[in-house]
JSON list of C-alpha atoms in Angstrom, two decimals:
[
{"chain": "A", "resi": 1, "resn": "LYS", "atom": "CA", "xyz": [2.43, 19.51, -19.44]},
{"chain": "A", "resi": 2, "resn": "GLU", "atom": "CA", "xyz": [0.27, 19.29, -22.63]},
{"chain": "A", "resi": 3, "resn": "PRO", "atom": "CA", "xyz": [0.04, 17.15, -25.44]},
{"chain": "A", "resi": 4, "resn": "SER", "atom": "CA", "xyz": [2.96, 17.78, -28.15]},
{"chain": "A", "resi": 5, "resn": "PRO", "atom": "CA", "xyz": [4.02, 16.03, -31.29]},
{"chain": "A", "resi": 6, "resn": "GLU", "atom": "CA", "xyz": [7.60, 16.45, -30.00]},
{"chain": "A", "resi": 7, "resn": "LEU", "atom": "CA", "xyz": [5.89, 13.45, -27.09]},
{"chain": "A", "resi": 8, "resn": "ASP", "atom": "CA", "xyz": [6.63, 9.86, -28.27]},
{"chain": "A", "resi": 9, "resn": "PRO", "atom": "CA", "xyz": [3.79, 7.20, -26.94]},
{"chain": "A", "resi": 10, "resn": "VAL", "atom": "CA", "xyz": [6.57, 5.50, -24.23]},
{"chain": "A", "resi": 11, "resn": "ALA", "atom": "CA", "xyz": [6.85, 9.13, -22.36]},
{"chain": "A", "resi": 12, "resn": "VAL", "atom": "CA", "xyz": [3.22, 10.10, -22.95]},
{"chain": "A", "resi": 13, "resn": "ALA", "atom": "CA", "xyz": [1.70, 6.21, -21.45]},
{"chain": "A", "resi": 14, "resn": "THR", "atom": "CA", "xyz": [5.23, 6.84, -18.72]},
{"chain": "A", "resi": 15, "resn": "THR", "atom": "CA", "xyz": [3.78, 9.95, -17.56]},
{"chain": "A", "resi": 16, "resn": "CYS", "atom": "CA", "xyz": [0.21, 8.84, -17.73]},
{"chain": "A", "resi": 17, "resn": "ALA", "atom": "CA", "xyz": [0.75, 5.83, -15.49]},
{"chain": "A", "resi": 18, "resn": "ARG", "atom": "CA", "xyz": [3.15, 7.91, -12.89]},
{"chain": "A", "resi": 19, "resn": "ALA", "atom": "CA", "xyz": [0.46, 10.71, -12.61]},
{"chain": "A", "resi": 20, "resn": "LEU", "atom": "CA", "xyz": [-2.36, 8.40, -11.49]},
{"chain": "A", "resi": 21, "resn": "GLN", "atom": "CA", "xyz": [-0.25, 6.44, -9.04]},
{"chain": "A", "resi": 22, "resn": "TRP", "atom": "CA", "xyz": [1.22, 9.65, -7.70]},
{"chain": "A", "resi": 23, "resn": "ILE", "atom": "CA", "xyz": [-2.40, 11.46, -8.30]},
{"chain": "A", "resi": 24, "resn": "ASP", "atom": "CA", "xyz": [-2.57, 13.65, -5.38]},
{"chain": "A", "resi": 25, "resn": "TYR", "atom": "CA", "xyz": [1.32, 14.53, -5.82]},
{"chain": "A", "resi": 26, "resn": "PRO", "atom": "CA", "xyz": [2.35, 17.61, -5.46]},
{"chain": "A", "resi": 27, "resn": "THR", "atom": "CA", "xyz": [-1.49, 18.76, -5.20]},
{"chain": "A", "resi": 28, "resn": "GLU", "atom": "CA", "xyz": [-4.84, 17.25, -4.67]},
{"chain": "A", "resi": 29, "resn": "SER", "atom": "CA", "xyz": [-6.19, 15.28, -7.69]},
{"chain": "A", "resi": 30, "resn": "ALA", "atom": "CA", "xyz": [-2.60, 16.67, -9.82]},
{"chain": "A", "resi": 31, "resn": "GLY", "atom": "CA", "xyz": [-2.37, 13.32, -11.45]},
{"chain": "A", "resi": 32, "resn": "LEU", "atom": "CA", "xyz": [-6.19, 13.45, -13.02]},
{"chain": "A", "resi": 33, "resn": "LYS", "atom": "CA", "xyz": [-5.51, 16.92, -13.86]},
{"chain": "A", "resi": 34, "resn": "HIS", "atom": "CA", "xyz": [-2.52, 16.17, -15.76]},
{"chain": "A", "resi": 35, "resn": "CYS", "atom": "CA", "xyz": [-4.39, 13.47, -17.58]},
{"chain": "A", "resi": 36, "resn": "PHE", "atom": "CA", "xyz": [-7.49, 15.25, -18.53]},
{"chain": "A", "resi": 37, "resn": "ASN", "atom": "CA", "xyz": [-4.78, 16.73, -21.46]},
{"chain": "A", "resi": 38, "resn": "PHE", "atom": "CA", "xyz": [-3.50, 13.56, -22.38]},
{"chain": "A", "resi": 39, "resn": "PHE", "atom": "CA", "xyz": [-6.77, 11.18, -22.21]},
{"chain": "A", "resi": 40, "resn": "THR", "atom": "CA", "xyz": [-9.21, 11.56, -25.33]},
{"chain": "A", "resi": 41, "resn": "TRP", "atom": "CA", "xyz": [-12.57, 13.00, -24.84]},
{"chain": "A", "resi": 42, "resn": "GLU", "atom": "CA", "xyz": [-13.69, 9.44, -26.09]},
{"chain": "A", "resi": 43, "resn": "CYS", "atom": "CA", "xyz": [-11.57, 8.13, -23.05]},
{"chain": "A", "resi": 44, "resn": "ARG", "atom": "CA", "xyz": [-12.66, 10.22, -20.16]},
{"chain": "A", "resi": 45, "resn": "LYS", "atom": "CA", "xyz": [-16.62, 9.95, -21.11]},
{"chain": "A", "resi": 46, "resn": "THR", "atom": "CA", "xyz": [-15.32, 6.44, -20.89]},
{"chain": "A", "resi": 47, "resn": "VAL", "atom": "CA", "xyz": [-13.55, 5.60, -17.23]},
{"chain": "A", "resi": 48, "resn": "THR", "atom": "CA", "xyz": [-15.57, 8.06, -15.84]},
{"chain": "A", "resi": 49, "resn": "ALA", "atom": "CA", "xyz": [-19.25, 6.58, -16.70]},
{"chain": "A", "resi": 50, "resn": "ARG", "atom": "CA", "xyz": [-20.23, 9.05, -19.14]},
{"chain": "A", "resi": 51, "resn": "LYS", "atom": "CA", "xyz": [-20.00, 11.93, -16.40]},
{"chain": "A", "resi": 52, "resn": "GLY", "atom": "CA", "xyz": [-16.56, 13.74, -16.43]},
{"chain": "A", "resi": 53, "resn": "GLY", "atom": "CA", "xyz": [-15.32, 14.12, -19.90]},
{"chain": "A", "resi": 54, "resn": "ASP", "atom": "CA", "xyz": [-15.72, 17.88, -21.11]},
{"chain": "A", "resi": 55, "resn": "THR", "atom": "CA", "xyz": [-14.56, 19.40, -17.73]},
{"chain": "A", "resi": 56, "resn": "VAL", "atom": "CA", "xyz": [-11.46, 18.74, -15.30]},
{"chain": "A", "resi": 57, "resn": "GLU", "atom": "CA", "xyz": [-13.19, 19.40, -12.33]},
{"chain": "A", "resi": 58, "resn": "ARG", "atom": "CA", "xyz": [-15.88, 16.70, -13.47]},
{"chain": "A", "resi": 59, "resn": "PHE", "atom": "CA", "xyz": [-12.94, 14.46, -14.55]},
{"chain": "A", "resi": 60, "resn": "CYS", "atom": "CA", "xyz": [-11.60, 14.68, -11.07]},
{"chain": "A", "resi": 61, "resn": "GLN", "atom": "CA", "xyz": [-14.45, 14.16, -9.37]},
{"chain": "A", "resi": 62, "resn": "HIS", "atom": "CA", "xyz": [-15.93, 11.37, -11.15]},
{"chain": "A", "resi": 63, "resn": "GLY", "atom": "CA", "xyz": [-12.26, 9.77, -12.41]},
{"chain": "A", "resi": 64, "resn": "ILE", "atom": "CA", "xyz": [-11.24, 9.15, -8.43]},
{"chain": "A", "resi": 65, "resn": "LEU", "atom": "CA", "xyz": [-13.80, 6.48, -8.41]},
{"chain": "A", "resi": 66, "resn": "SER", "atom": "CA", "xyz": [-13.03, 4.80, -11.89]},
{"chain": "A", "resi": 67, "resn": "PRO", "atom": "CA", "xyz": [-12.51, 1.11, -11.42]},
{"chain": "A", "resi": 68, "resn": "ALA", "atom": "CA", "xyz": [-10.17, 1.67, -14.89]},
{"chain": "A", "resi": 69, "resn": "LEU", "atom": "CA", "xyz": [-7.91, 3.95, -12.87]},
{"chain": "A", "resi": 70, "resn": "GLN", "atom": "CA", "xyz": [-8.08, 3.04, -9.59]},
{"chain": "A", "resi": 71, "resn": "PRO", "atom": "CA", "xyz": [-5.82, 0.31, -9.39]},
{"chain": "A", "resi": 72, "resn": "PHE", "atom": "CA", "xyz": [-3.20, 2.71, -10.73]},
{"chain": "A", "resi": 73, "resn": "MET", "atom": "CA", "xyz": [-3.53, 5.21, -7.48]},
{"chain": "A", "resi": 74, "resn": "GLY", "atom": "CA", "xyz": [-1.38, 4.71, -4.82]},
{"chain": "A", "resi": 75, "resn": "ALA", "atom": "CA", "xyz": [0.30, 1.24, -6.26]},
{"chain": "A", "resi": 76, "resn": "GLN", "atom": "CA", "xyz": [3.72, 0.24, -4.94]},
{"chain": "A", "resi": 77, "resn": "ARG", "atom": "CA", "xyz": [4.87, -0.55, -8.46]},
{"chain": "A", "resi": 78, "resn": "VAL", "atom": "CA", "xyz": [3.97, 0.65, -11.92]},
{"chain": "A", "resi": 79, "resn": "ASP", "atom": "CA", "xyz": [5.74, -1.93, -14.67]},
{"chain": "A", "resi": 80, "resn": "ILE", "atom": "CA", "xyz": [5.06, -0.59, -18.09]},
{"chain": "A", "resi": 81, "resn": "GLY", "atom": "CA", "xyz": [6.05, -3.31, -20.97]},
{"chain": "A", "resi": 82, "resn": "ASN", "atom": "CA", "xyz": [7.30, -2.70, -24.74]},
{"chain": "A", "resi": 83, "resn": "VAL", "atom": "CA", "xyz": [5.08, -1.27, -26.90]},
{"chain": "A", "resi": 84, "resn": "THR", "atom": "CA", "xyz": [3.71, -2.59, -29.89]},
{"chain": "A", "resi": 85, "resn": "ILE", "atom": "CA", "xyz": [2.80, -0.16, -32.28]},
{"chain": "A", "resi": 86, "resn": "THR", "atom": "CA", "xyz": [0.12, -0.58, -35.20]},
{"chain": "A", "resi": 87, "resn": "PRO", "atom": "CA", "xyz": [0.55, 1.21, -38.29]},
{"chain": "A", "resi": 88, "resn": "SER", "atom": "CA", "xyz": [-1.93, 3.96, -39.36]},
{"chain": "A", "resi": 89, "resn": "ARG", "atom": "CA", "xyz": [-5.06, 4.09, -41.36]},
{"chain": "A", "resi": 90, "resn": "PRO", "atom": "CA", "xyz": [-5.73, 7.32, -43.01]},
{"chain": "A", "resi": 91, "resn": "PRO", "atom": "CA", "xyz": [-8.35, 8.01, -43.07]},
{"chain": "A", "resi": 92, "resn": "LEU", "atom": "CA", "xyz": [-9.95, 5.93, -40.55]},
{"chain": "A", "resi": 93, "resn": "ARG", "atom": "CA", "xyz": [-7.57, 6.49, -37.73]},
{"chain": "A", "resi": 94, "resn": "GLY", "atom": "CA", "xyz": [-4.05, 7.47, -36.64]},
{"chain": "A", "resi": 95, "resn": "ALA", "atom": "CA", "xyz": [-0.92, 5.11, -35.48]},
{"chain": "A", "resi": 96, "resn": "LEU", "atom": "CA", "xyz": [-1.86, 2.98, -32.42]},
{"chain": "A", "resi": 97, "resn": "ALA", "atom": "CA", "xyz": [0.35, 2.20, -29.79]},
{"chain": "A", "resi": 98, "resn": "SER", "atom": "CA", "xyz": [-0.21, -0.72, -27.08]},
{"chain": "A", "resi": 99, "resn": "PHE", "atom": "CA", "xyz": [1.44, -1.30, -23.34]},
{"chain": "A", "resi": 100, "resn": "PRO", "atom": "CA", "xyz": [1.00, -3.75, -21.47]},
{"chain": "A", "resi": 101, "resn": "ILE", "atom": "CA", "xyz": [1.05, -2.66, -17.59]},
{"chain": "A", "resi": 102, "resn": "VAL", "atom": "CA", "xyz": [1.61, -4.62, -14.68]},
{"chain": "A", "resi": 103, "resn": "ILE", "atom": "CA", "xyz": [0.33, -2.70, -11.44]},
{"chain": "A", "resi": 104, "resn": "THR", "atom": "CA", "xyz": [1.42, -4.22, -7.88]},
{"chain": "A", "resi": 105, "resn": "GLY", "atom": "CA", "xyz": [-1.30, -2.58, -5.39]},
{"chain": "A", "resi": 106, "resn": "SER", "atom": "CA", "xyz": [-0.35, -0.74, -2.40]},
{"chain": "A", "resi": 107, "resn": "PRO", "atom": "CA", "xyz": [1.00, -2.97, 0.43]},
{"chain": "A", "resi": 108, "resn": "ILE", "atom": "CA", "xyz": [-1.96, -2.20, 2.73]},
{"chain": "A", "resi": 109, "resn": "PHE", "atom": "CA", "xyz": [-3.86, -4.87, 0.24]},
{"chain": "A", "resi": 110, "resn": "ALA", "atom": "CA", "xyz": [-1.74, -7.38, 1.74]},
{"chain": "A", "resi": 111, "resn": "LEU", "atom": "CA", "xyz": [-4.01, -6.86, 5.16]},
{"chain": "A", "resi": 112, "resn": "GLN", "atom": "CA", "xyz": [-7.00, -5.88, 3.74]},
{"chain": "A", "resi": 113, "resn": "HIS", "atom": "CA", "xyz": [-9.49, -6.27, 0.81]},
{"chain": "A", "resi": 114, "resn": "LEU", "atom": "CA", "xyz": [-9.76, -3.56, -2.00]},
{"chain": "A", "resi": 115, "resn": "SER", "atom": "CA", "xyz": [-13.36, -3.43, -0.21]},
{"chain": "A", "resi": 116, "resn": "GLY", "atom": "CA", "xyz": [-11.69, -2.21, 2.49]},
{"chain": "A", "resi": 117, "resn": "MET", "atom": "CA", "xyz": [-12.62, -5.15, 4.72]},
{"chain": "A", "resi": 118, "resn": "GLU", "atom": "CA", "xyz": [-9.99, -7.18, 6.73]},
{"chain": "A", "resi": 119, "resn": "ARG", "atom": "CA", "xyz": [-8.27, -9.99, 5.20]},
{"chain": "A", "resi": 120, "resn": "SER", "atom": "CA", "xyz": [-8.32, -13.02, 7.27]},
{"chain": "A", "resi": 121, "resn": "GLY", "atom": "CA", "xyz": [-4.89, -13.62, 6.86]},
{"chain": "A", "resi": 122, "resn": "VAL", "atom": "CA", "xyz": [-1.96, -11.67, 6.01]},
{"chain": "A", "resi": 123, "resn": "GLY", "atom": "CA", "xyz": [-1.74, -12.23, 1.80]},
{"chain": "A", "resi": 124, "resn": "SER", "atom": "CA", "xyz": [-0.29, -9.85, -1.01]},
{"chain": "A", "resi": 125, "resn": "PRO", "atom": "CA", "xyz": [-0.73, -6.82, -2.83]},
{"chain": "A", "resi": 126, "resn": "PRO", "atom": "CA", "xyz": [-3.07, -7.08, -5.00]},
{"chain": "A", "resi": 127, "resn": "GLU", "atom": "CA", "xyz": [-1.67, -7.53, -8.82]},
{"chain": "A", "resi": 128, "resn": "THR", "atom": "CA", "xyz": [-3.58, -6.45, -11.94]},
{"chain": "A", "resi": 129, "resn": "HIS", "atom": "CA", "xyz": [-2.83, -6.46, -15.60]},
{"chain": "A", "resi": 130, "resn": "MET", "atom": "CA", "xyz": [-3.97, -3.75, -17.88]},
{"chain": "A", "resi": 131, "resn": "VAL", "atom": "CA", "xyz": [-3.16, -2.29, -21.32]},
{"chain": "A", "resi": 132, "resn": "MET", "atom": "CA", "xyz": [-2.81, 1.36, -22.36]},
{"chain": "A", "resi": 133, "resn": "ARG", "atom": "CA", "xyz": [-4.04, 2.22, -25.64]},
{"chain": "A", "resi": 134, "resn": "LEU", "atom": "CA", "xyz": [-2.96, 5.55, -27.25]},
{"chain": "A", "resi": 135, "resn": "GLU", "atom": "CA", "xyz": [-3.50, 6.83, -30.91]},
{"chain": "A", "resi": 136, "resn": "GLN", "atom": "CA", "xyz": [-1.59, 9.38, -32.86]},
{"chain": "A", "resi": 137, "resn": "GLN", "atom": "CA", "xyz": [-4.17, 12.13, -33.90]},
{"chain": "A", "resi": 138, "resn": "ARG", "atom": "CA", "xyz": [-5.11, 12.81, -37.15]},
{"chain": "A", "resi": 139, "resn": "ARG", "atom": "CA", "xyz": [-6.30, 16.51, -37.12]},
{"chain": "A", "resi": 140, "resn": "PRO", "atom": "CA", "xyz": [-5.71, 19.92, -35.80]},
{"chain": "A", "resi": 141, "resn": "PRO", "atom": "CA", "xyz": [-5.17, 21.24, -33.36]},
{"chain": "A", "resi": 142, "resn": "MET", "atom": "CA", "xyz": [-4.08, 17.83, -31.61]},
{"chain": "A", "resi": 143, "resn": "GLN", "atom": "CA", "xyz": [-2.55, 16.88, -35.15]},
{"chain": "A", "resi": 144, "resn": "GLY", "atom": "CA", "xyz": [0.39, 14.21, -34.66]},
{"chain": "A", "resi": 145, "resn": "CYS", "atom": "CA", "xyz": [-0.11, 14.15, -30.70]},
{"chain": "A", "resi": 146, "resn": "TRP", "atom": "CA", "xyz": [-0.21, 10.72, -28.72]},
{"chain": "A", "resi": 147, "resn": "LEU", "atom": "CA", "xyz": [-3.07, 10.58, -26.82]},
{"chain": "A", "resi": 148, "resn": "VAL", "atom": "CA", "xyz": [-4.86, 8.01, -24.58]},
{"chain": "A", "resi": 149, "resn": "ARG", "atom": "CA", "xyz": [-7.73, 6.09, -26.13]},
{"chain": "A", "resi": 150, "resn": "GLU", "atom": "CA", "xyz": [-8.33, 3.27, -23.82]},
{"chain": "A", "resi": 151, "resn": "VAL", "atom": "CA", "xyz": [-7.25, 1.95, -20.59]},
{"chain": "A", "resi": 152, "resn": "LEU", "atom": "CA", "xyz": [-8.09, -1.59, -20.21]},
{"chain": "A", "resi": 153, "resn": "ASP", "atom": "CA", "xyz": [-8.59, -4.36, -17.34]},
{"chain": "A", "resi": 154, "resn": "VAL", "atom": "CA", "xyz": [-7.09, -7.07, -18.82]},
{"chain": "A", "resi": 155, "resn": "ARG", "atom": "CA", "xyz": [-9.43, -9.36, -16.97]},
{"chain": "A", "resi": 156, "resn": "HIS", "atom": "CA", "xyz": [-12.33, -8.11, -18.36]},
{"chain": "A", "resi": 157, "resn": "ALA", "atom": "CA", "xyz": [-11.61, -6.56, -22.10]},
{"chain": "A", "resi": 158, "resn": "PHE", "atom": "CA", "xyz": [-10.53, -10.10, -23.16]},
{"chain": "A", "resi": 159, "resn": "ALA", "atom": "CA", "xyz": [-13.04, -12.11, -21.30]},
{"chain": "A", "resi": 160, "resn": "GLY", "atom": "CA", "xyz": [-15.61, -12.53, -24.98]},
{"chain": "A", "resi": 161, "resn": "ASP", "atom": "CA", "xyz": [-19.02, -13.77, -25.05]},
{"chain": "A", "resi": 162, "resn": "MET", "atom": "CA", "xyz": [-17.99, -16.69, -21.68]},
{"chain": "A", "resi": 163, "resn": "GLY", "atom": "CA", "xyz": [-18.33, -13.66, -19.26]},
{"chain": "A", "resi": 164, "resn": "ASN", "atom": "CA", "xyz": [-15.83, -13.00, -16.51]},
{"chain": "A", "resi": 165, "resn": "ALA", "atom": "CA", "xyz": [-16.46, -16.60, -14.29]},
{"chain": "A", "resi": 166, "resn": "HIS", "atom": "CA", "xyz": [-13.30, -17.79, -15.60]},
{"chain": "A", "resi": 167, "resn": "VAL", "atom": "CA", "xyz": [-10.86, -15.02, -15.74]},
{"chain": "A", "resi": 168, "resn": "GLY", "atom": "CA", "xyz": [-8.75, -13.35, -12.83]},
{"chain": "A", "resi": 169, "resn": "GLY", "atom": "CA", "xyz": [-8.63, -16.53, -10.64]}
]
């Protein structure tokens, strides 16, 4: 699918979240290839540590390793909350749509840590809280299309100047 002004922000966020959840369905890296067109260039650069914003191949190569995208990959559940719309501010930016997302990790993480090391006992899959923020584009050729502007892990995004020592339990 390609971005289109007919797609609302809910459809874009849901499609991207599901594509990342089922990253290798129906073919290898199909989810990343799908998201490439729906992520802004700045977002692609951010989630790939400035290595994969320009081509689909490099986005797939570096996106698979992205800490911002990995919680989605193979997740047991991805729950997308209600959207918050922030009106546009011409000429600065288009409207924004923010979605809270709760990701329940794969059941394998009940037996092992994200690093792959075995847990000393059976735990529960990790739960990650994310925010996906979309922006409605103002300029051609994507004018009117909703694109993903940011994918943020709440544990790190809202820690402020105090660091992350007290965040995330």
